[in-house]
Amino acid sequence: TTTLRELLAETSLTAPAISRLMSGVAPLWLLSAPATVLAADLTLCHPRPQGNELRAAVQPVGAKGTHRVTVVAGDRAGLLADTIAILTGEGLSVASASVMTWPEMALALHAVTVHAAAPVPQRVWDTIGERLQAAHRGEPVADSPAAPEFAPADRTEAVVLGEAGDSSFVRVTTPDRPGLLLAICRWFADHGLSIEAADVSTAQGVAR
């Protein structure tokens, strides 16, 4: 956390804002990406979004066709699921994701790494941004392509590793397939459960 605090001190974030954000971060989220990447994500959190405001940023990362999409908004049920649905509806494949929520500030940050088989035109990113804004405002998302239909797999392991107060740590290991992350996020949202922190990765056809 020391490195992350030092990086944030060089940004537009105020000292009190850095203190509030850093005091609530989960170790799982801190391990999800390099400090420089996490610092860039956190800069979107200040000043705190108001009302139905949603901020989104996209940056190319790693291999060609891979992008990191970061979304910051007031926390609400289904926020991550809506984001995943809109991204996958555009044919983007989710390679990894990280989630951080500050319940005391009703603030959520999630970053999704997606891969596209072909270059993504700027107009598509603009459309994704508009759809994210509409979904967060509770408005119909016009002309939004349907997300991939999810087909359950037999070889899925879901384990609750323990509880800390009102929170539980859930580990899911399963073959990767279209619609998987969306199905998991929707299940939690439909059951009134908030994802406070998450680290999602895919390797050799297995999602964790």
Short mmCIF file of C-alpha atoms in Angstrom, two decimals:
data_model
loop_
_atom_site.label_atom_id
_atom_site.label_comp_id
_atom_site.label_asym_id
_atom_site.label_seq_id
_atom_site.Cartn_x
_atom_site.Cartn_y
_atom_site.Cartn_z
CA THR A 1 0.00 0.00 0.00
CA THR A 2 2.94 2.35 0.54
CA THR A 3 3.79 2.43 -3.15
CA LEU A 4 0.15 3.01 -4.07
CA ARG A 5 -0.15 5.89 -1.59
CA GLU A 6 3.00 7.48 -3.01
CA LEU A 7 1.66 7.24 -6.55
CA LEU A 8 -1.68 8.74 -5.52
CA ALA A 9 0.08 11.63 -3.79
CA GLU A 10 1.32 12.70 -7.22
CA THR A 11 -2.22 12.86 -8.64
CA SER A 12 -5.13 15.26 -8.19
CA LEU A 13 -6.45 13.30 -5.21
CA THR A 14 -6.40 15.19 -1.93
CA ALA A 15 -4.78 13.72 1.18
CA PRO A 16 -8.19 13.12 2.86
CA ALA A 17 -9.50 11.41 -0.29
CA ILE A 18 -6.45 9.14 -0.44
CA SER A 19 -6.91 8.26 3.23
CA ARG A 20 -10.60 7.39 2.76
CA LEU A 21 -9.96 5.24 -0.28
CA MET A 22 -6.93 3.43 1.08
CA SER A 23 -8.49 2.72 4.47
CA GLY A 24 -11.18 0.63 2.81
CA VAL A 25 -9.28 -1.34 0.17
CA ALA A 26 -9.32 -5.14 0.28
CA PRO A 27 -6.11 -7.19 -0.01
CA LEU A 28 -7.72 -9.17 -2.84
CA TRP A 29 -8.08 -6.01 -4.91
CA LEU A 30 -4.57 -4.78 -4.08
CA LEU A 31 -3.15 -7.99 -5.56
CA SER A 32 -5.23 -7.77 -8.75
CA ALA A 33 -2.91 -5.44 -10.72
CA PRO A 34 0.35 -3.43 -10.46
CA ALA A 35 0.24 -0.34 -8.23
CA THR A 36 0.56 2.00 -11.24
CA VAL A 37 -2.59 0.48 -12.78
CA LEU A 38 -4.56 0.62 -9.55
CA ALA A 39 -3.53 4.24 -8.98
CA ALA A 40 -4.83 5.20 -12.42
CA ASP A 41 -8.15 3.51 -11.60
CA LEU A 42 -8.44 5.30 -8.25
CA THR A 43 -8.02 8.73 -9.83
CA LEU A 44 -11.48 8.22 -11.35
CA CYS A 45 -12.93 8.09 -7.82
CA HIS A 46 -12.21 11.74 -6.98
CA PRO A 47 -14.26 13.76 -6.66
CA ARG A 48 -16.82 11.14 -5.68
CA PRO A 49 -19.52 10.60 -8.34
CA GLN A 50 -22.78 12.34 -7.53
CA GLY A 51 -26.30 11.07 -8.17
CA ASN A 52 -26.46 8.86 -11.25
CA GLU A 53 -23.03 9.92 -12.48
CA LEU A 54 -20.91 7.14 -13.96
CA ARG A 55 -17.33 7.48 -15.15
CA ALA A 56 -15.67 5.11 -17.57
CA ALA A 57 -12.23 4.94 -19.12
CA VAL A 58 -10.63 2.51 -21.57
CA GLN A 59 -6.94 1.91 -22.17
CA PRO A 60 -5.12 -0.60 -24.43
CA VAL A 61 -3.07 -3.05 -22.40
CA GLY A 62 -0.84 -6.03 -23.08
CA ALA A 63 -1.52 -8.01 -26.22
CA LYS A 64 -3.02 -6.46 -29.33
CA GLY A 65 -6.78 -6.18 -29.09
CA THR A 66 -6.78 -6.19 -25.26
CA HIS A 67 -8.21 -3.26 -23.32
CA ARG A 68 -8.83 -2.39 -19.67
CA VAL A 69 -12.25 -0.83 -19.11
CA THR A 70 -12.60 0.92 -15.76
CA VAL A 71 -15.98 2.01 -14.38
CA VAL A 72 -16.59 4.12 -11.28
CA ALA A 73 -20.06 4.97 -9.97
CA GLY A 74 -22.27 4.98 -6.94
CA ASP A 75 -22.70 1.38 -5.84
CA ARG A 76 -25.96 -0.34 -6.70
CA ALA A 77 -27.27 -3.84 -7.23
CA GLY A 78 -26.40 -5.19 -10.68
CA LEU A 79 -23.81 -2.55 -11.58
CA LEU A 80 -21.09 -5.07 -12.46
CA ALA A 81 -23.55 -7.39 -14.20
CA ASP A 82 -24.83 -4.52 -16.38
CA THR A 83 -21.26 -3.61 -17.33
CA ILE A 84 -20.39 -7.19 -18.27
CA ALA A 85 -23.61 -7.56 -20.27
CA ILE A 86 -22.91 -4.43 -22.32
CA LEU A 87 -19.28 -5.35 -23.01
CA THR A 88 -19.98 -8.95 -23.97
CA GLY A 89 -22.96 -7.85 -26.03
CA GLU A 90 -20.48 -6.01 -28.25
CA GLY A 91 -18.55 -9.22 -28.78
CA LEU A 92 -15.78 -8.42 -26.30
CA SER A 93 -14.40 -11.41 -24.41
CA VAL A 94 -13.70 -10.92 -20.68
CA ALA A 95 -10.20 -12.11 -19.77
CA SER A 96 -10.07 -10.80 -16.20
CA ALA A 97 -11.74 -8.41 -13.80
CA SER A 98 -11.22 -6.76 -10.44
CA VAL A 99 -13.82 -5.20 -8.18
CA MET A 100 -13.58 -2.86 -5.21
CA THR A 101 -16.48 -1.38 -3.25
CA TRP A 102 -16.51 1.15 -0.41
CA PRO A 103 -19.88 0.54 1.31
CA GLU A 104 -19.49 3.49 3.68
CA MET A 105 -19.19 5.80 0.65
CA ALA A 106 -21.61 3.82 -1.55
CA LEU A 107 -18.83 3.83 -4.14
CA ALA A 108 -17.88 1.07 -6.58
CA LEU A 109 -14.91 0.63 -8.89
CA HIS A 110 -14.51 -2.25 -11.29
CA ALA A 111 -11.97 -2.84 -14.02
CA VAL A 112 -12.60 -5.39 -16.75
CA THR A 113 -9.91 -6.57 -19.15
CA VAL A 114 -11.49 -7.50 -22.47
CA HIS A 115 -10.16 -8.88 -25.72
CA ALA A 116 -11.48 -8.20 -29.20
CA ALA A 117 -10.75 -10.36 -32.23
CA ALA A 118 -10.69 -7.24 -34.45
CA PRO A 119 -9.84 -3.56 -33.79
CA VAL A 120 -12.61 -1.76 -31.90
CA PRO A 121 -13.59 1.55 -33.59
CA GLN A 122 -13.89 4.63 -31.39
CA ARG A 123 -17.60 4.85 -32.22
CA VAL A 124 -18.11 1.44 -30.55
CA TRP A 125 -16.37 2.60 -27.37
CA ASP A 126 -18.51 5.75 -27.44
CA THR A 127 -21.64 3.60 -27.78
CA ILE A 128 -20.53 1.38 -24.90
CA GLY A 129 -20.06 4.49 -22.75
CA GLU A 130 -23.55 5.75 -23.61
CA ARG A 131 -25.08 2.38 -22.79
CA LEU A 132 -23.25 2.19 -19.47
CA GLN A 133 -24.59 5.64 -18.57
CA ALA A 134 -28.16 4.71 -19.58
CA ALA A 135 -28.10 1.44 -17.63
CA HIS A 136 -26.83 3.22 -14.52
CA ARG A 137 -29.64 5.76 -14.77
CA GLY A 138 -32.14 2.91 -14.98
CA GLU A 139 -33.10 3.80 -18.55
CA PRO A 140 -33.70 1.34 -21.40
CA VAL A 141 -30.46 0.62 -23.25
CA ALA A 142 -31.41 1.32 -26.86
CA ASP A 143 -30.30 -1.12 -29.56
CA SER A 144 -28.04 -2.98 -27.16
CA PRO A 145 -26.96 -6.39 -28.53
CA ALA A 146 -27.85 -9.35 -26.36
CA ALA A 147 -25.10 -10.82 -24.21
CA PRO A 148 -24.04 -14.39 -25.00
CA GLU A 149 -26.42 -17.07 -23.77
CA PHE A 150 -24.95 -18.93 -20.82
CA ALA A 151 -24.70 -22.74 -20.79
CA PRO A 152 -23.83 -24.26 -17.38
CA ALA A 153 -20.95 -26.72 -17.13
CA ASP A 154 -20.85 -29.92 -15.08
CA ARG A 155 -17.33 -29.34 -13.76
CA THR A 156 -17.94 -26.29 -11.57
CA GLU A 157 -16.62 -25.88 -8.04
CA ALA A 158 -17.95 -23.19 -5.74
CA VAL A 159 -16.50 -22.99 -2.25
CA VAL A 160 -17.23 -20.61 0.62
CA LEU A 161 -13.84 -20.29 2.32
CA GLY A 162 -14.95 -18.40 5.41
CA GLU A 163 -16.85 -15.50 6.82
CA ALA A 164 -15.73 -12.15 8.24
CA GLY A 165 -18.61 -10.35 9.91
CA ASP A 166 -21.32 -9.98 7.27
CA SER A 167 -18.95 -10.96 4.45
CA SER A 168 -18.06 -14.30 2.89
CA PHE A 169 -15.23 -15.26 0.55
CA VAL A 170 -16.44 -17.34 -2.38
CA ARG A 171 -14.12 -19.14 -4.79
CA VAL A 172 -15.49 -20.40 -8.11
CA THR A 173 -13.45 -22.59 -10.45
CA THR A 174 -15.05 -23.67 -13.72
CA PRO A 175 -14.38 -24.10 -17.45
CA ASP A 176 -14.51 -20.71 -19.14
CA ARG A 177 -17.41 -20.13 -21.51
CA PRO A 178 -19.48 -17.25 -22.90
CA GLY A 179 -21.68 -15.51 -20.35
CA LEU A 180 -20.00 -17.07 -17.30
CA LEU A 181 -19.03 -13.92 -15.39
CA LEU A 182 -22.34 -12.28 -16.24
CA ALA A 183 -24.25 -15.30 -14.89
CA ILE A 184 -22.31 -15.22 -11.61
CA CYS A 185 -22.77 -11.47 -11.16
CA ARG A 186 -26.49 -11.69 -11.93
CA TRP A 187 -26.91 -14.53 -9.43
CA PHE A 188 -25.36 -12.49 -6.63
CA ALA A 189 -27.39 -9.40 -7.54
CA ASP A 190 -30.66 -11.36 -7.80
CA HIS A 191 -30.05 -12.80 -4.33
CA GLY A 192 -29.39 -9.38 -2.77
CA LEU A 193 -25.66 -10.00 -2.34
CA SER A 194 -23.12 -7.25 -3.00
CA ILE A 195 -19.71 -8.06 -4.46
CA GLU A 196 -17.41 -5.96 -2.29
CA ALA A 197 -14.15 -7.14 -3.86
CA ALA A 198 -13.20 -9.63 -6.55
CA ASP A 199 -10.32 -10.89 -8.62
CA VAL A 200 -11.31 -12.76 -11.77
CA SER A 201 -8.87 -14.46 -14.12
CA THR A 202 -8.88 -16.97 -16.96
CA ALA A 203 -6.01 -19.26 -17.91
CA GLN A 204 -5.89 -22.30 -20.20
CA GLY A 205 -9.64 -22.40 -20.52
CA VAL A 206 -10.31 -22.32 -16.77
CA ALA A 207 -11.95 -19.35 -15.04
CA ARG A 208 -11.29 -18.57 -11.38
#
